[in-house]
PDB file of C-alpha atoms in Angstrom:
ATOM      1  CA  MET H   1     -89.836 -93.472 -39.592  1.00 37.00           C
ATOM      2  CA  LYS H   2     -87.528 -93.139 -36.628  1.00 42.00           C
ATOM      3  CA  ARG H   3     -84.995 -90.496 -37.604  1.00 41.00           C
ATOM      4  CA  ARG H   4     -82.288 -90.896 -35.032  1.00 46.00           C
ATOM      5  CA  HIS H   5     -78.871 -92.402 -35.303  1.00 50.00           C
ATOM      6  CA  PHE H   6     -76.747 -90.291 -33.026  1.00 50.00           C
ATOM      7  CA  ILE H   7     -77.151 -87.659 -30.289  1.00 52.00           C
ATOM      8  CA  LEU H   8     -74.118 -85.494 -29.643  1.00 56.00           C
ATOM      9  CA  LEU H   9     -73.749 -83.134 -26.682  1.00 55.00           C
ATOM     10  CA  LEU H  10     -70.711 -80.888 -26.287  1.00 50.00           C
ATOM     11  CA  GLY H  11     -69.384 -78.822 -23.422  1.00 50.00           C
ATOM     12  CA  GLY H  12     -69.470 -75.052 -23.482  1.00 44.00           C
ATOM     13  CA  GLY H  13     -65.859 -74.588 -24.549  1.00 43.00           C
ATOM     14  CA  SER H  14     -66.142 -76.534 -27.788  1.00 42.00           C
ATOM     15  CA  SER H  15     -65.654 -75.126 -31.255  1.00 39.00           C
ATOM     16  CA  GLY H  16     -65.063 -76.381 -34.770  1.00 39.00           C
ATOM     17  CA  ALA H  17     -66.788 -79.087 -36.810  1.00 39.00           C
ATOM     18  CA  LEU H  18     -68.052 -82.465 -35.699  1.00 43.00           C
ATOM     19  CA  SER H  19     -69.344 -85.399 -37.725  1.00 44.00           C
ATOM     20  CA  VAL H  20     -72.053 -87.927 -36.922  1.00 45.00           C
ATOM     21  CA  GLY H  21     -73.040 -91.210 -38.538  1.00 45.00           C
ATOM     22  CA  THR H  22     -75.054 -91.701 -41.710  1.00 42.00           C
ATOM     23  CA  GLY H  23     -78.766 -90.951 -41.810  1.00 36.00           C
ATOM     24  CA  ALA H  24     -80.777 -88.433 -39.857  1.00 31.00           C
ATOM     25  CA  PHE H  25     -80.503 -87.956 -36.119  1.00 35.00           C
ATOM     26  CA  SER H  26     -83.011 -86.913 -33.506  1.00 34.00           C
ATOM     27  CA  SER H  27     -81.028 -84.020 -32.060  1.00 33.00           C
ATOM     28  CA  ALA H  28     -77.576 -82.581 -31.750  1.00 35.00           C
ATOM     29  CA  SER H  29     -76.714 -79.892 -29.247  1.00 36.00           C
ATOM     30  CA  ALA H  30     -73.573 -77.799 -29.186  1.00 37.00           C
ATOM     31  CA  GLU H  31     -72.366 -74.360 -28.164  1.00 36.00           C
ATOM     32  CA  ARG H  32     -70.013 -71.735 -29.607  1.00 35.00           C
ATOM     33  CA  ASP H  33     -69.881 -72.134 -33.370  1.00 36.00           C
ATOM     34  CA  VAL H  34     -69.886 -75.901 -33.635  1.00 37.00           C
ATOM     35  CA  ALA H  35     -71.058 -77.328 -36.955  1.00 37.00           C
ATOM     36  CA  VAL H  36     -72.559 -80.824 -36.978  1.00 39.00           C
ATOM     37  CA  ASN H  37     -72.246 -82.700 -40.274  1.00 41.00           C
ATOM     38  CA  VAL H  38     -73.651 -86.037 -41.385  1.00 40.00           C
ATOM     39  CA  VAL H  39     -71.011 -88.338 -42.929  1.00 42.00           C
ATOM     40  CA  ASP H  40     -70.519 -92.020 -43.676  1.00 50.00           C
ATOM     41  CA  ASP H  41     -70.186 -94.207 -40.569  1.00 53.00           C
ATOM     42  CA  GLU H  42     -66.552 -94.995 -41.318  1.00 54.00           C
ATOM     43  CA  LYS H  43     -65.780 -91.257 -41.120  1.00 54.00           C
ATOM     44  CA  ALA H  44     -67.840 -90.474 -38.019  1.00 66.00           C
ATOM     45  CA  TYR H  45     -66.264 -89.499 -34.703  1.00 79.00           C
ATOM     46  CA  VAL H  46     -67.680 -92.612 -33.073  1.00 86.00           C
ATOM     47  CA  GLY H  47     -67.617 -95.784 -35.151  1.00 89.00           C
ATOM     48  CA  TYR H  48     -70.293 -98.459 -34.593  1.00 92.00           C
ATOM     49  CA  GLU H  49     -69.674-101.912 -36.082  1.00 93.00           C
ATOM     50  CA  GLU H  50     -71.917-104.963 -35.926  1.00 94.00           C
ATOM     51  CA  ALA H  51     -72.685-108.030 -38.027  1.00 95.00           C
ATOM     52  CA  ASP H  52     -75.144-110.906 -38.095  1.00 97.00           C
ATOM     53  CA  LYS H  53     -74.105-113.815 -35.856  1.00 97.00           C
ATOM     54  CA  THR H  54     -74.673-117.568 -35.982  1.00 95.00           C
ATOM     55  CA  ILE H  55     -74.550-119.792 -32.905  1.00 93.00           C
ATOM     56  CA  PRO H  56     -72.432-121.819 -32.291  1.00 90.00           C
ATOM     57  CA  ALA H  57     -70.139-120.820 -35.195  1.00 90.00           C
ATOM     58  CA  ASP H  58     -69.529-117.316 -33.800  1.00 94.00           C
ATOM     59  CA  LEU H  59     -69.155-118.309 -30.158  1.00 92.00           C
ATOM     60  CA  ARG H  60     -65.846-117.481 -28.523  1.00 93.00           C
ATOM     61  CA  ASN H  61     -63.926-119.950 -26.384  1.00 88.00           C
ATOM     62  CA  ASP H  62     -65.465-118.476 -23.232  1.00 91.00           C
ATOM     63  CA  GLY H  63     -69.010-119.021 -24.527  1.00 89.00           C
ATOM     64  CA  THR H  64     -69.682-115.355 -25.294  1.00 95.00           C
ATOM     65  CA  VAL H  65     -70.471-113.749 -28.628  1.00 97.00           C
ATOM     66  CA  HIS H  66     -69.196-110.413 -29.928  1.00 97.00           C
ATOM     67  CA  LEU H  67     -72.048-107.937 -30.294  1.00 97.00           C
ATOM     68  CA  VAL H  68     -70.773-104.458 -31.163  1.00 97.00           C
ATOM     69  CA  THR H  69     -67.422-102.710 -31.613  1.00 96.00           C
ATOM     70  CA  ILE H  70     -67.132 -98.992 -30.842  1.00 95.00           C
ATOM     71  CA  THR H  71     -64.236 -97.023 -32.387  1.00 94.00           C
ATOM     72  CA  ASN H  72     -62.992 -93.741 -30.924  1.00 93.00           C
ATOM     73  CA  ARG H  73     -62.225 -91.210 -33.669  1.00 90.00           C
ATOM     74  CA  PHE H  74     -62.285 -88.201 -31.377  1.00 88.00           C
ATOM     75  CA  SER H  75     -59.037 -86.459 -30.474  1.00 88.00           C
ATOM     76  CA  ARG H  76     -59.612 -87.277 -26.798  1.00 91.00           C
ATOM     77  CA  PRO H  77     -60.261 -90.435 -24.768  1.00 94.00           C
ATOM     78  CA  ILE H  78     -63.839 -91.650 -24.384  1.00 95.00           C
ATOM     79  CA  SER H  79     -65.474 -94.512 -22.504  1.00 96.00           C
ATOM     80  CA  ILE H  80     -68.668 -96.522 -22.791  1.00 97.00           C
ATOM     81  CA  VAL H  81     -71.008 -95.411 -20.007  1.00 96.00           C
ATOM     82  CA  ASN H  82     -74.229 -97.223 -20.900  1.00 96.00           C
ATOM     83  CA  VAL H  83     -75.509-100.056 -23.098  1.00 97.00           C
ATOM     84  CA  GLU H  84     -79.221-100.650 -23.687  1.00 96.00           C
ATOM     85  CA  ILE H  85     -80.624-103.809 -25.291  1.00 96.00           C
ATOM     86  CA  GLY H  86     -83.917-103.585 -27.188  1.00 93.00           C
ATOM     87  CA  ASP H  87     -86.650-106.222 -27.362  1.00 89.00           C
ATOM     88  CA  SER H  88     -84.076-109.031 -27.526  1.00 90.00           C
ATOM     89  CA  ALA H  89     -82.970-108.412 -23.925  1.00 91.00           C
ATOM     90  CA  ASP H  90     -84.472-111.737 -22.803  1.00 92.00           C
ATOM     91  CA  LYS H  91     -82.163-113.607 -25.211  1.00 94.00           C
ATOM     92  CA  LEU H  92     -78.948-111.802 -24.258  1.00 95.00           C
ATOM     93  CA  THR H  93     -77.439-112.211 -20.796  1.00 93.00           C
ATOM     94  CA  ASP H  94     -74.244-111.080 -19.114  1.00 95.00           C
ATOM     95  CA  VAL H  95     -73.785-108.221 -21.574  1.00 96.00           C
ATOM     96  CA  SER H  96     -70.411-106.747 -20.683  1.00 97.00           C
ATOM     97  CA  TYR H  97     -67.910-104.121 -21.770  1.00 98.00           C
ATOM     98  CA  ASP H  98     -64.814-102.426 -20.402  1.00 96.00           C
ATOM     99  CA  ASP H  99     -65.926 -99.088 -18.963  1.00 95.00           C
ATOM    100  CA  SER H 100     -62.400 -97.687 -18.800  1.00 97.00           C
ATOM    101  CA  SER H 101     -61.457 -94.981 -21.289  1.00 97.00           C
ATOM    102  CA  PHE H 102     -59.944 -95.825 -24.650  1.00 97.00           C
ATOM    103  CA  GLU H 103     -57.718 -93.552 -26.685  1.00 97.00           C
ATOM    104  CA  PRO H 104     -58.262 -92.067 -30.154  1.00 94.00           C
ATOM    105  CA  GLY H 105     -58.056 -94.822 -32.750  1.00 94.00           C
ATOM    106  CA  GLU H 106     -58.701 -97.565 -30.200  1.00 97.00           C
ATOM    107  CA  ARG H 107     -61.718 -99.857 -30.043  1.00 96.00           C
ATOM    108  CA  ALA H 108     -63.953-101.203 -27.300  1.00 98.00           C
ATOM    109  CA  GLU H 109     -66.025-104.363 -27.611  1.00 98.00           C
ATOM    110  CA  ILE H 110     -69.421-105.247 -26.212  1.00 98.00           C
ATOM    111  CA  THR H 111     -70.035-108.970 -25.688  1.00 98.00           C
ATOM    112  CA  GLY H 112     -72.789-111.132 -24.246  1.00 97.00           C
ATOM    113  CA  GLU H 113     -74.141-114.633 -23.852  1.00 96.00           C
ATOM    114  CA  VAL H 114     -77.078-115.996 -25.830  1.00 95.00           C
ATOM    115  CA  GLU H 115     -79.695-117.940 -23.871  1.00 93.00           C
ATOM    116  CA  GLY H 116     -83.195-119.218 -24.613  1.00 90.00           C
ATOM    117  CA  LEU H 117     -82.707-119.255 -28.385  1.00 92.00           C
ATOM    118  CA  ASP H 118     -83.951-122.550 -29.794  1.00 90.00           C
ATOM    119  CA  HIS H 119     -82.250-124.372 -32.640  1.00 88.00           C
ATOM    120  CA  GLY H 120     -83.386-122.889 -35.941  1.00 90.00           C
ATOM    121  CA  GLU H 121     -84.605-119.704 -34.217  1.00 95.00           C
ATOM    122  CA  SER H 122     -83.283-116.183 -34.775  1.00 96.00           C
ATOM    123  CA  VAL H 123     -83.698-112.859 -33.009  1.00 96.00           C
ATOM    124  CA  GLU H 124     -83.254-109.274 -34.182  1.00 96.00           C
ATOM    125  CA  VAL H 125     -80.914-107.302 -31.924  1.00 97.00           C
ATOM    126  CA  GLU H 126     -80.866-103.564 -31.246  1.00 96.00           C
ATOM    127  CA  ILE H 127     -78.111-102.175 -29.027  1.00 96.00           C
ATOM    128  CA  THR H 128     -77.925 -98.484 -28.113  1.00 94.00           C
ATOM    129  CA  VAL H 129     -74.552 -97.323 -26.820  1.00 94.00           C
ATOM    130  CA  THR H 130     -73.684 -94.145 -24.920  1.00 92.00           C
ATOM    131  CA  VAL H 131     -70.076 -92.954 -24.812  1.00 93.00           C
ATOM    132  CA  GLN H 132     -68.614 -90.076 -22.864  1.00 91.00           C
ATOM    133  CA  GLY H 133     -65.395 -88.118 -22.739  1.00 90.00           C
ATOM    134  CA  THR H 134     -64.190 -84.764 -21.483  1.00 89.00           C
ATOM    135  CA  GLY H 135     -66.768 -82.278 -22.721  1.00 85.00           C
ATOM    136  CA  VAL H 136     -68.582 -84.695 -25.006  1.00 85.00           C
ATOM    137  CA  THR H 137     -71.346 -87.292 -24.756  1.00 87.00           C
ATOM    138  CA  ALA H 138     -72.597 -89.299 -27.723  1.00 88.00           C
ATOM    139  CA  GLN H 139     -75.474 -91.763 -27.979  1.00 88.00           C
ATOM    140  CA  LEU H 140     -75.631 -94.203 -30.888  1.00 90.00           C
ATOM    141  CA  PHE H 141     -79.061 -95.746 -31.372  1.00 90.00           C
ATOM    142  CA  GLY H 142     -79.237 -99.390 -32.374  1.00 90.00           C
ATOM    143  CA  ASP H 143     -82.803 -99.357 -33.735  1.00 88.00           C
ATOM    144  CA  THR H 144     -81.814 -98.356 -37.275  1.00 87.00           C
ATOM    145  CA  GLU H 145     -81.517-100.402 -40.455  1.00 86.00           C
ATOM    146  CA  THR H 146     -77.745 -99.928 -40.571  1.00 85.00           C
ATOM    147  CA  ARG H 147     -77.156-101.038 -36.964  1.00 91.00           C
ATOM    148  CA  ARG H 148     -79.818-103.654 -36.342  1.00 94.00           C
ATOM    149  CA  PHE H 149     -78.481-107.207 -36.686  1.00 97.00           C
ATOM    150  CA  THR H 150     -79.602-110.813 -36.276  1.00 97.00           C
ATOM    151  CA  ILE H 151     -78.410-113.646 -34.062  1.00 97.00           C
ATOM    152  CA  ALA H 152     -79.463-117.098 -35.277  1.00 96.00           C
ATOM    153  CA  ARG H 153     -78.931-120.509 -33.726  1.00 94.00           C
ATOM    154  CA  GLU H 154     -78.190-123.257 -36.213  1.00 92.00           C
ATOM    155  CA  GLU H 155     -80.577-126.139 -36.655  1.00 92.00           C
ATOM    156  CA  LEU H 156     -79.345-129.412 -35.194  1.00 92.00           C
ATOM    157  CA  LYS H 157     -77.903-131.793 -37.758  1.00 95.00           C
ATOM    158  CA  VAL H 158     -75.907-135.010 -37.730  1.00 97.00           C
ATOM    159  CA  GLU H 159     -73.179-135.621 -40.286  1.00 98.00           C
ATOM    160  CA  PHE H 160     -72.199-139.237 -40.938  1.00 98.00           C
ATOM    161  CA  SER H 161     -68.750-140.113 -42.243  1.00 95.00           C
ATOM    162  CA  GLY H 162     -67.885-142.879 -44.661  1.00 89.00           C
ATOM    163  CA  THR H 163     -65.953-144.678 -41.921  1.00 88.00           C
ATOM    164  CA  GLY H 164     -68.985-145.263 -39.710  1.00 93.00           C
ATOM    165  CA  ASP H 165     -68.520-142.291 -37.406  1.00 97.00           C
ATOM    166  CA  ALA H 166     -70.830-139.308 -36.877  1.00 98.00           C
ATOM    167  CA  GLU H 167     -70.750-135.732 -35.612  1.00 97.00           C
ATOM    168  CA  VAL H 168     -73.436-133.463 -34.157  1.00 96.00           C
ATOM    169  CA  LEU H 169     -73.591-130.064 -35.880  1.00 95.00           C
ATOM    170  CA  GLY H 170     -75.249-126.946 -34.517  1.00 91.00           C
ATOM    171  CA  ALA H 171     -74.734-127.821 -30.843  1.00 90.00           C
ATOM    172  CA  GLU H 172     -72.143-126.665 -28.351  1.00 86.00           C
ATOM    173  CA  GLY H 173     -70.731-128.146 -25.186  1.00 88.00           C
ATOM    174  CA  THR H 174     -72.014-131.442 -23.831  1.00 93.00           C
ATOM    175  CA  VAL H 175     -75.195-132.962 -25.260  1.00 94.00           C
ATOM    176  CA  SER H 176     -77.100-136.124 -24.381  1.00 96.00           C
ATOM    177  CA  VAL H 177     -77.708-138.500 -27.283  1.00 97.00           C
ATOM    178  CA  ASP H 178     -78.860-142.010 -28.099  1.00 97.00           C
ATOM    179  CA  VAL H 179     -76.448-143.713 -30.480  1.00 98.00           C
ATOM    180  CA  HIS H 180     -77.610-146.517 -32.758  1.00 98.00           C
ATOM    181  CA  LEU H 181     -74.780-148.893 -33.642  1.00 97.00           C
ATOM    182  CA  LEU H 182     -74.431-151.637 -36.212  1.00 96.00           C
ATOM    183  CA  GLY H 183     -71.730-154.135 -35.339  1.00 94.00           C
ATOM    184  CA  GLU H 184     -69.734-156.174 -37.824  1.00 90.00           C
ATOM    185  CA  ASN H 185     -71.927-158.958 -39.297  1.00 90.00           C
ATOM    186  CA  ALA H 186     -74.743-157.868 -36.974  1.00 92.00           C
ATOM    187  CA  THR H 187     -78.364-158.650 -37.767  1.00 95.00           C
ATOM    188  CA  SER H 188     -79.825-155.955 -35.524  1.00 96.00           C
ATOM    189  CA  VAL H 189     -79.096-152.418 -34.373  1.00 97.00           C
ATOM    190  CA  THR H 190     -77.803-151.841 -30.845  1.00 96.00           C
ATOM    191  CA  ASP H 191     -79.215-148.789 -29.063  1.00 96.00           C
ATOM    192  CA  ILE H 192     -76.972-147.054 -26.527  1.00 95.00           C
ATOM    193  CA  THR H 193     -79.007-144.443 -24.680  1.00 94.00           C
ATOM    194  CA  ASN H 194     -78.323-141.276 -22.717  1.00 93.00           C
ATOM    195  CA  GLU H 195     -74.692-140.867 -23.695  1.00 94.00           C
ATOM    196  CA  ASP H 196     -73.211-137.494 -22.721  1.00 96.00           C
ATOM    197  CA  VAL H 197     -70.886-136.479 -25.544  1.00 96.00           C
ATOM    198  CA  ASP H 198     -68.789-133.487 -26.527  1.00 96.00           C
ATOM    199  CA  ALA H 199     -70.465-131.925 -29.572  1.00 94.00           C
ATOM    200  CA  SER H 200     -67.185-130.470 -30.823  1.00 91.00           C
ATOM    201  CA  THR H 201     -65.785-133.839 -31.892  1.00 95.00           C
ATOM    202  CA  THR H 202     -66.889-137.110 -33.483  1.00 96.00           C
ATOM    203  CA  LEU H 203     -68.970-139.581 -31.501  1.00 97.00           C
ATOM    204  CA  ARG H 204     -67.760-143.155 -31.850  1.00 96.00           C
ATOM    205  CA  ASN H 205     -64.757-142.867 -29.534  1.00 94.00           C
ATOM    206  CA  GLN H 206     -67.005-141.255 -26.912  1.00 96.00           C
ATOM    207  CA  VAL H 207     -69.613-144.016 -26.891  1.00 94.00           C
ATOM    208  CA  SER H 208     -69.326-146.724 -24.281  1.00 87.00           C
ATOM    209  CA  ASP H 209     -69.047-150.281 -25.641  1.00 85.00           C
ATOM    210  CA  ALA H 210     -68.353-149.068 -29.192  1.00 90.00           C
ATOM    211  CA  ASP H 211     -65.280-150.194 -31.101  1.00 89.00           C
ATOM    212  CA  ASP H 212     -63.721-149.305 -34.447  1.00 89.00           C
ATOM    213  CA  SER H 213     -65.655-151.995 -36.314  1.00 92.00           C
ATOM    214  CA  ASP H 214     -69.021-150.589 -35.218  1.00 95.00           C
ATOM    215  CA  LYS H 215     -70.837-148.197 -37.524  1.00 96.00           C
ATOM    216  CA  ILE H 216     -73.094-145.436 -36.255  1.00 98.00           C
ATOM    217  CA  VAL H 217     -76.279-145.664 -38.325  1.00 98.00           C
ATOM    218  CA  GLY H 218     -78.396-143.263 -36.284  1.00 98.00           C
ATOM    219  CA  VAL H 219     -78.217-140.587 -33.603  1.00 98.00           C
ATOM    220  CA  THR H 220     -81.160-139.375 -31.527  1.00 98.00           C
ATOM    221  CA  LEU H 221     -81.165-136.007 -29.791  1.00 94.00           C
ATOM    222  CA  ASP H 222     -83.936-133.618 -28.794  1.00 90.00           C
ATOM    223  CA  ASP H 223     -86.567-136.267 -29.670  1.00 91.00           C
ATOM    224  CA  THR H 224     -85.445-136.498 -33.301  1.00 95.00           C
ATOM    225  CA  THR H 225     -83.461-139.381 -34.775  1.00 98.00           C
ATOM    226  CA  TYR H 226     -81.025-138.649 -37.599  1.00 98.00           C
ATOM    227  CA  ILE H 227     -80.519-141.761 -39.734  1.00 98.00           C
ATOM    228  CA  HIS H 228     -77.508-142.468 -41.932  1.00 98.00           C
ATOM    229  CA  PRO H 229     -78.497-141.469 -45.505  1.00 97.00           C
ATOM    230  CA  GLU H 230     -77.310-144.838 -46.869  1.00 96.00           C
ATOM    231  CA  TRP H 231     -79.095-146.974 -44.279  1.00 97.00           C
ATOM    232  CA  ASN H 232     -80.950-149.936 -45.803  1.00 97.00           C
ATOM    233  CA  PRO H 233     -83.230-151.664 -43.273  1.00 97.00           C
ATOM    234  CA  ASP H 234     -83.966-154.567 -45.645  1.00 97.00           C
ATOM    235  CA  ASP H 235     -80.285-155.527 -45.841  1.00 96.00           C
ATOM    236  CA  CYS H 236     -79.550-154.389 -42.266  1.00 97.00           C
ATOM    237  CA  GLY H 237     -76.592-152.410 -43.532  1.00 95.00           C
ATOM    238  CA  LEU H 238     -75.351-149.438 -45.498  1.00 95.00           C
ATOM    239  CA  ASP H 239     -75.671-149.211 -49.275  1.00 95.00           C
ATOM    240  CA  GLY H 240     -72.410-147.266 -49.589  1.00 92.00           C
ATOM    241  CA  SER H 241     -69.530-145.707 -47.711  1.00 90.00           C
ATOM    242  CA  THR H 242     -69.702-142.027 -48.589  1.00 92.00           C
ATOM    243  CA  GLY H 243     -71.686-140.799 -45.568  1.00 94.00           C
ATOM    244  CA  GLY H 244     -73.568-137.512 -45.579  1.00 96.00           C
ATOM    245  CA  ARG H 245     -76.208-135.507 -43.723  1.00 97.00           C
ATOM    246  CA  GLY H 246     -78.576-137.573 -41.572  1.00 97.00           C
ATOM    247  CA  ASP H 247     -82.248-137.884 -42.480  1.00 97.00           C
ATOM    248  CA  PRO H 248     -84.609-136.787 -39.655  1.00 96.00           C
ATOM    249  CA  SER H 249     -86.973-139.500 -38.438  1.00 97.00           C
ATOM    250  CA  ASP H 250     -89.472-140.057 -35.640  1.00 95.00           C
ATOM    251  CA  SER H 251     -88.073-143.506 -34.893  1.00 96.00           C
ATOM    252  CA  PRO H 252     -84.600-145.068 -34.661  1.00 97.00           C
ATOM    253  CA  PRO H 253     -83.178-147.317 -37.392  1.00 97.00           C
ATOM    254  CA  SER H 254     -83.988-151.024 -37.247  1.00 97.00           C
ATOM    255  CA  CYS H 255     -83.547-154.073 -39.428  1.00 96.00           C
ATOM    256  CA  THR H 256     -86.557-155.633 -41.159  1.00 90.00           C
TER     257      THR H 256
END
């Protein structure tokens, strides 16, 4: 078992009592009658907060995701001086933080961008943070059960509405899709290919040559076609108007 949560180093003029996060720690060094106590994380001198993340739900407007929040509970300013990413470093890019000092009671955030994580895939993240202030340096290890967290990317899905529209779920930004349309009184499905659409909104108004009377009965993206759950190929139409989650298929919808 790795028994390390926090390393605390104090300058020679320190005295009194100091508290570190829950669990055991690898070492703590101090001089001149300094007692080091283990307390709950919410009472420790340096707070470390993290939570599991889901992409794209937890993405910020700038495309980054919040990773860790550090809280200063010392009586002096501290600053983040180093951030180390564990085995998930190849999935996290542009990890950034403000290296200026923050006052007692204030917080500092660490953010990053997620790349190379496929839909339906998740990665376990360990982030070790070193903070420093006048006469004190603290290192909070991320490879513990209480600080390790998961980033998962949602599986791609297509949600069909009862009005004949559809929306891509689990994607962000612009995606390329094939849209399969059924016109009013049509006897066949029209395939419109390689449409670049904004995944944050519904599709029909973004599709060239589609009008309000057309119904989206299928959407193809990433080599999978999602077919309207009420699609009936024998009748070349929909059996109802409630919509729902698309059914994955290897081929687009067609009339028989």
